[in-house]
mmCIF file of C-alpha atoms in Angstrom:
data_model
loop_
_atom_site.group_PDB
_atom_site.id
_atom_site.type_symbol
_atom_site.label_atom_id
_atom_site.label_comp_id
_atom_site.label_asym_id
_atom_site.label_seq_id
_atom_site.Cartn_x
_atom_site.Cartn_y
_atom_site.Cartn_z
ATOM 1 C CA ASP A 17 12.717 -12.961 11.148
ATOM 2 C CA VAL A 18 10.547 -11.125 8.672
ATOM 3 C CA LYS A 19 6.914 -11.217 9.619
ATOM 4 C CA VAL A 20 4.171 -10.703 7.061
ATOM 5 C CA THR A 21 0.775 -10.809 8.706
ATOM 6 C CA GLN A 22 -2.524 -11.180 6.891
ATOM 7 C CA SER A 23 -5.494 -10.145 8.967
ATOM 8 C CA SER A 24 -7.700 -13.177 8.280
ATOM 9 C CA ARG A 25 -6.935 -16.829 7.539
ATOM 10 C CA TYR A 26 -10.485 -17.567 6.363
ATOM 11 C CA LEU A 27 -13.155 -15.207 5.115
ATOM 12 C CA VAL A 28 -16.651 -15.786 3.727
ATOM 13 C CA LYS A 29 -18.450 -12.982 1.909
ATOM 14 C CA ARG A 30 -21.448 -12.569 -0.350
ATOM 15 C CA THR A 31 -21.593 -11.622 -4.009
ATOM 16 C CA GLY A 32 -21.578 -7.873 -4.468
ATOM 17 C CA GLU A 33 -19.986 -7.056 -1.133
ATOM 18 C CA LYS A 34 -16.940 -4.807 -0.875
ATOM 19 C CA VAL A 35 -14.136 -6.883 0.657
ATOM 20 C CA PHE A 36 -10.929 -5.685 2.292
ATOM 21 C CA LEU A 37 -7.884 -7.917 2.780
ATOM 22 C CA GLU A 38 -5.181 -6.448 4.970
ATOM 23 C CA CYS A 39 -1.459 -7.169 5.051
ATOM 24 C CA VAL A 40 1.189 -5.800 7.416
ATOM 25 C CA GLN A 41 4.964 -6.335 7.313
ATOM 26 C CA ASP A 42 7.410 -5.475 10.063
ATOM 27 C CA MET A 43 10.724 -5.232 8.199
ATOM 28 C CA ASP A 44 10.458 -1.826 6.566
ATOM 29 C CA HIS A 45 10.355 -3.417 3.110
ATOM 30 C CA GLU A 46 9.863 -1.099 0.159
ATOM 31 C CA ASN A 47 7.953 -3.516 -2.051
ATOM 32 C CA MET A 48 4.675 -5.234 -1.277
ATOM 33 C CA PHE A 49 2.676 -7.641 -3.433
ATOM 34 C CA TRP A 50 -0.734 -9.292 -3.652
ATOM 35 C CA TYR A 51 -1.145 -12.659 -5.391
ATOM 36 C CA ARG A 52 -3.962 -15.083 -5.815
ATOM 37 C CA GLN A 53 -3.291 -18.811 -5.822
ATOM 38 C CA ASP A 54 -5.485 -21.259 -7.712
ATOM 39 C CA PRO A 55 -4.927 -24.995 -8.277
ATOM 40 C CA GLY A 56 -2.988 -25.683 -11.454
ATOM 41 C CA LEU A 57 -2.257 -22.010 -12.037
ATOM 42 C CA GLY A 58 0.331 -21.291 -9.367
ATOM 43 C CA LEU A 59 0.458 -17.739 -8.038
ATOM 44 C CA ARG A 60 -0.594 -14.812 -10.193
ATOM 45 C CA LEU A 61 0.270 -11.218 -9.372
ATOM 46 C CA ILE A 62 -2.705 -8.911 -8.847
ATOM 47 C CA TYR A 63 -1.029 -5.639 -7.810
ATOM 48 C CA PHE A 64 2.202 -4.502 -6.281
ATOM 49 C CA SER A 65 3.510 -1.367 -4.630
ATOM 50 C CA TYR A 66 7.089 -0.075 -4.554
ATOM 51 C CA ASP A 67 6.483 2.875 -2.240
ATOM 52 C CA VAL A 68 3.818 4.542 -0.142
ATOM 53 C CA LYS A 69 0.872 5.634 -2.293
ATOM 54 C CA MET A 70 2.477 4.030 -5.363
ATOM 55 C CA LYS A 71 0.968 1.028 -7.101
ATOM 56 C CA GLU A 72 1.364 -0.949 -10.286
ATOM 57 C CA LYS A 73 -0.970 -3.427 -11.942
ATOM 58 C CA GLY A 74 0.110 -7.011 -12.057
ATOM 59 C CA ASP A 75 -1.100 -9.685 -14.436
ATOM 60 C CA ILE A 76 -4.717 -9.950 -13.243
ATOM 61 C CA PRO A 77 -5.823 -6.588 -11.743
ATOM 62 C CA GLU A 78 -9.417 -6.627 -13.041
ATOM 63 C CA GLY A 79 -11.956 -6.449 -10.229
ATOM 64 C CA TYR A 80 -9.367 -5.450 -7.629
ATOM 65 C CA SER A 81 -7.839 -2.283 -6.262
ATOM 66 C CA VAL A 82 -5.167 -1.631 -3.639
ATOM 67 C CA SER A 83 -4.198 0.958 -1.086
ATOM 68 C CA ARG A 84 -0.853 1.712 0.524
ATOM 69 C CA GLU A 85 -1.153 4.677 2.865
ATOM 70 C CA LYS A 86 1.655 3.529 5.174
ATOM 71 C CA LYS A 87 4.850 1.701 4.305
ATOM 72 C CA GLU A 88 4.051 -1.337 6.427
ATOM 73 C CA ARG A 89 0.461 -1.876 5.277
ATOM 74 C CA PHE A 90 -0.897 -2.961 1.902
ATOM 75 C CA SER A 91 -4.621 -3.525 1.429
ATOM 76 C CA LEU A 92 -6.363 -5.438 -1.334
ATOM 77 C CA ILE A 93 -9.919 -4.378 -2.128
ATOM 78 C CA LEU A 94 -12.535 -6.334 -4.037
ATOM 79 C CA GLU A 95 -14.884 -3.570 -5.143
ATOM 80 C CA SER A 96 -17.862 -5.867 -5.770
ATOM 81 C CA ALA A 97 -17.049 -9.466 -4.945
ATOM 82 C CA SER A 98 -17.938 -12.173 -7.437
ATOM 83 C CA THR A 99 -17.838 -15.950 -7.151
ATOM 84 C CA ASN A 100 -14.861 -16.188 -9.513
ATOM 85 C CA GLN A 101 -12.827 -14.316 -6.915
ATOM 86 C CA THR A 102 -13.054 -17.262 -4.534
ATOM 87 C CA SER A 103 -9.389 -18.108 -4.035
ATOM 88 C CA MET A 104 -6.382 -18.120 -1.739
ATOM 89 C CA TYR A 105 -4.840 -14.653 -1.495
ATOM 90 C CA LEU A 106 -1.192 -14.249 -0.537
ATOM 91 C CA CYS A 107 0.628 -11.083 0.443
ATOM 92 C CA ALA A 108 4.410 -10.689 0.178
ATOM 93 C CA SER A 109 7.040 -8.050 0.838
ATOM 94 C CA SER A 110 10.677 -7.494 -0.081
ATOM 95 C CA ASN A 111 13.414 -4.987 -0.659
ATOM 96 C CA PRO A 112 14.795 -4.526 -4.179
ATOM 97 C CA GLY A 113 17.058 -7.366 -5.248
ATOM 98 C CA GLN A 114 15.995 -9.549 -2.330
ATOM 99 C CA PRO A 115 13.621 -12.539 -2.107
ATOM 100 C CA GLN A 116 9.985 -11.982 -1.256
ATOM 101 C CA HIS A 117 8.610 -13.042 2.125
ATOM 102 C CA PHE A 118 5.042 -14.329 2.258
ATOM 103 C CA GLY A 119 2.195 -14.270 4.731
ATOM 104 C CA ASP A 120 0.158 -17.381 5.550
ATOM 105 C CA GLY A 121 -2.618 -16.456 3.130
ATOM 106 C CA THR A 122 -6.318 -15.674 3.327
ATOM 107 C CA ARG A 123 -8.717 -18.254 1.961
ATOM 108 C CA LEU A 124 -11.635 -16.218 0.642
ATOM 109 C CA SER A 125 -14.968 -17.736 -0.309
ATOM 110 C CA ILE A 126 -17.560 -15.672 -2.155
ATOM 111 C CA LEU A 127 -21.065 -17.120 -1.942
ATOM 112 C CA ALA B 19 7.812 -11.664 -21.309
ATOM 113 C CA GLN B 20 8.963 -14.199 -18.767
ATOM 114 C CA SER B 21 7.389 -17.562 -18.086
ATOM 115 C CA VAL B 22 8.046 -20.604 -15.920
ATOM 116 C CA THR B 23 7.137 -24.207 -16.669
ATOM 117 C CA GLN B 24 7.098 -26.887 -14.022
ATOM 118 C CA LEU B 25 6.943 -30.064 -15.981
ATOM 119 C CA ASP B 26 5.329 -32.280 -13.334
ATOM 120 C CA SER B 27 2.172 -31.382 -11.442
ATOM 121 C CA GLN B 28 2.610 -34.300 -9.023
ATOM 122 C CA VAL B 29 5.619 -36.380 -8.038
ATOM 123 C CA PRO B 30 5.063 -39.429 -5.814
ATOM 124 C CA VAL B 31 8.179 -40.935 -4.264
ATOM 125 C CA PHE B 32 9.115 -43.326 -1.488
ATOM 126 C CA GLU B 33 10.914 -42.157 1.628
ATOM 127 C CA GLU B 34 14.729 -42.095 1.301
ATOM 128 C CA ALA B 35 14.542 -42.151 -2.501
ATOM 129 C CA PRO B 36 16.079 -39.353 -4.591
ATOM 130 C CA VAL B 37 13.842 -36.785 -6.245
ATOM 131 C CA GLU B 38 14.100 -34.167 -8.978
ATOM 132 C CA LEU B 39 11.497 -31.461 -9.548
ATOM 133 C CA ARG B 40 11.909 -29.885 -12.944
ATOM 134 C CA CYS B 41 11.685 -26.198 -13.780
ATOM 135 C CA ASN B 42 12.303 -24.431 -17.078
ATOM 136 C CA TYR B 43 12.013 -20.719 -17.673
ATOM 137 C CA SER B 44 12.025 -18.304 -20.566
ATOM 138 C CA SER B 45 13.315 -14.760 -20.397
ATOM 139 C CA SER B 46 15.011 -12.271 -22.660
ATOM 140 C CA VAL B 47 16.863 -10.597 -19.766
ATOM 141 C CA SER B 48 19.073 -11.685 -16.893
ATOM 142 C CA VAL B 49 17.117 -13.417 -14.175
ATOM 143 C CA TYR B 50 16.978 -14.339 -10.545
ATOM 144 C CA LEU B 51 15.583 -17.812 -9.812
ATOM 145 C CA PHE B 52 13.829 -19.137 -6.733
ATOM 146 C CA TRP B 53 12.287 -22.249 -5.278
ATOM 147 C CA TYR B 54 9.558 -21.782 -2.694
ATOM 148 C CA VAL B 55 7.876 -24.499 -0.613
ATOM 149 C CA GLN B 56 4.325 -24.436 0.687
ATOM 150 C CA TYR B 57 3.285 -26.784 3.486
ATOM 151 C CA PRO B 58 -0.445 -27.414 3.982
ATOM 152 C CA ASN B 59 -2.379 -24.368 5.183
ATOM 153 C CA GLN B 60 0.677 -22.157 5.157
ATOM 154 C CA GLY B 61 2.159 -19.428 3.011
ATOM 155 C CA LEU B 62 5.223 -19.832 0.832
ATOM 156 C CA GLN B 63 8.671 -20.183 2.343
ATOM 157 C CA LEU B 64 11.849 -19.494 0.416
ATOM 158 C CA LEU B 65 13.764 -22.731 -0.092
ATOM 159 C CA LEU B 66 16.707 -21.469 -2.129
ATOM 160 C CA LYS B 67 17.671 -18.786 -4.586
ATOM 161 C CA TYR B 68 20.048 -18.063 -7.422
ATOM 162 C CA LEU B 69 21.006 -14.402 -7.733
ATOM 163 C CA SER B 70 24.539 -14.613 -9.113
ATOM 164 C CA GLY B 71 27.806 -16.484 -8.659
ATOM 165 C CA SER B 72 27.932 -20.259 -8.265
ATOM 166 C CA THR B 73 25.320 -21.995 -10.381
ATOM 167 C CA LEU B 74 24.758 -24.676 -7.716
ATOM 168 C CA VAL B 75 22.788 -23.458 -4.731
ATOM 169 C CA GLU B 76 21.853 -25.395 -1.627
ATOM 170 C CA SER B 77 19.278 -25.145 1.133
ATOM 171 C CA ILE B 78 19.757 -25.980 4.795
ATOM 172 C CA ASN B 79 17.525 -29.071 4.589
ATOM 173 C CA GLY B 80 19.377 -30.950 1.849
ATOM 174 C CA PHE B 81 17.787 -29.597 -1.323
ATOM 175 C CA GLU B 82 19.919 -28.209 -4.116
ATOM 176 C CA ALA B 83 19.276 -26.609 -7.490
ATOM 177 C CA GLU B 84 21.504 -25.870 -10.423
ATOM 178 C CA PHE B 85 21.115 -22.901 -12.729
ATOM 179 C CA ASN B 86 21.719 -24.013 -16.299
ATOM 180 C CA LYS B 87 21.658 -20.987 -18.544
ATOM 181 C CA SER B 88 22.053 -22.883 -21.819
ATOM 182 C CA GLN B 89 19.084 -25.137 -21.020
ATOM 183 C CA THR B 90 17.180 -22.364 -19.210
ATOM 184 C CA SER B 91 16.535 -24.734 -16.324
ATOM 185 C CA PHE B 92 16.653 -24.611 -12.533
ATOM 186 C CA HIS B 93 15.803 -28.151 -11.419
ATOM 187 C CA LEU B 94 15.443 -28.947 -7.724
ATOM 188 C CA ARG B 95 17.002 -32.126 -6.344
ATOM 189 C CA LYS B 96 17.321 -33.999 -3.097
ATOM 190 C CA PRO B 97 19.275 -37.254 -2.769
ATOM 191 C CA SER B 98 17.071 -38.728 -0.024
ATOM 192 C CA VAL B 99 13.612 -37.398 0.848
ATOM 193 C CA HIS B 100 11.721 -37.557 4.139
ATOM 194 C CA ILE B 101 8.034 -37.739 4.890
ATOM 195 C CA SER B 102 8.278 -34.158 6.119
ATOM 196 C CA ASP B 103 9.262 -32.996 2.606
ATOM 197 C CA THR B 104 5.685 -33.608 1.461
ATOM 198 C CA ALA B 105 4.544 -30.190 0.217
ATOM 199 C CA GLU B 106 3.960 -28.128 -2.898
ATOM 200 C CA TYR B 107 7.016 -26.635 -4.535
ATOM 201 C CA PHE B 108 6.984 -23.542 -6.714
ATOM 202 C CA CYS B 109 9.684 -22.362 -9.075
ATOM 203 C CA ALA B 110 9.768 -18.611 -9.742
ATOM 204 C CA VAL B 111 11.744 -16.138 -11.841
ATOM 205 C CA SER B 112 12.235 -12.398 -11.684
ATOM 206 C CA SER B 113 14.277 -10.047 -13.783
ATOM 207 C CA SER B 114 17.506 -8.890 -12.168
ATOM 208 C CA GLY B 115 16.399 -5.272 -12.394
ATOM 209 C CA GLY B 116 13.110 -3.600 -11.590
ATOM 210 C CA TYR B 117 10.710 -4.257 -8.736
ATOM 211 C CA ASN B 118 11.296 -7.948 -8.043
ATOM 212 C CA LYS B 119 8.091 -9.035 -9.716
ATOM 213 C CA LEU B 120 7.961 -12.825 -9.526
ATOM 214 C CA ILE B 121 6.560 -15.097 -12.209
ATOM 215 C CA PHE B 122 5.584 -18.463 -10.759
ATOM 216 C CA GLY B 123 5.235 -21.897 -12.222
ATOM 217 C CA ALA B 124 2.040 -23.860 -11.614
ATOM 218 C CA GLY B 125 3.631 -25.846 -8.790
ATOM 219 C CA THR B 126 4.659 -29.464 -8.202
ATOM 220 C CA ARG B 127 3.062 -31.467 -5.433
ATOM 221 C CA LEU B 128 5.658 -33.769 -3.876
ATOM 222 C CA ALA B 129 4.123 -36.708 -2.018
ATOM 223 C CA VAL B 130 6.568 -38.807 0.009
ATOM 224 C CA HIS B 131 5.272 -42.237 0.968
ATOM 225 C CA PRO B 132 6.643 -44.532 3.707
#
């Protein structure tokens, strides 16, 4: 089975902090994705990557950046956390033409 | 641009009753369609997918969905639900080319009551 592992299930940070969310997949997938999930809005794509060191903006990239130095790892970075970034963050991976597999999510609270 | 509309935010239903969760999409290109399920405190799990071929697709736990191109719909159905089906269900679309970017609907919370 595909395993997508997010480093933290729950995280509490303060406004202005730099926050790192880590995601690792074990199936050699080419594509990796970061979403945020908010009630009534579904999942919205923040960034995705289709290869090592390659990245593309999703629908809501403002306030975020990403890093993909190795194929299996995709990091989401909140440069200066703000309260409106309190959310559930979900990582996913896939190969082209195949369904995405999701991690269990990180519930991030910014105080 | 693509979009997905899930017409019901919440669907309450009694155990063993049939259920339909509605999903409509808009797209100017050929699409792949998906239903994902999210149980409490978990990530999303793929329930079923339409990539090509037969327009009726089924999951291993009794759900089915039918791709209707003329109505741009991909409704999810189950003839008899169980308590354990209580979850949030997301419909999603991606273009058949490109990087598999998914566009999600807002979700439908299915609550099965005894």
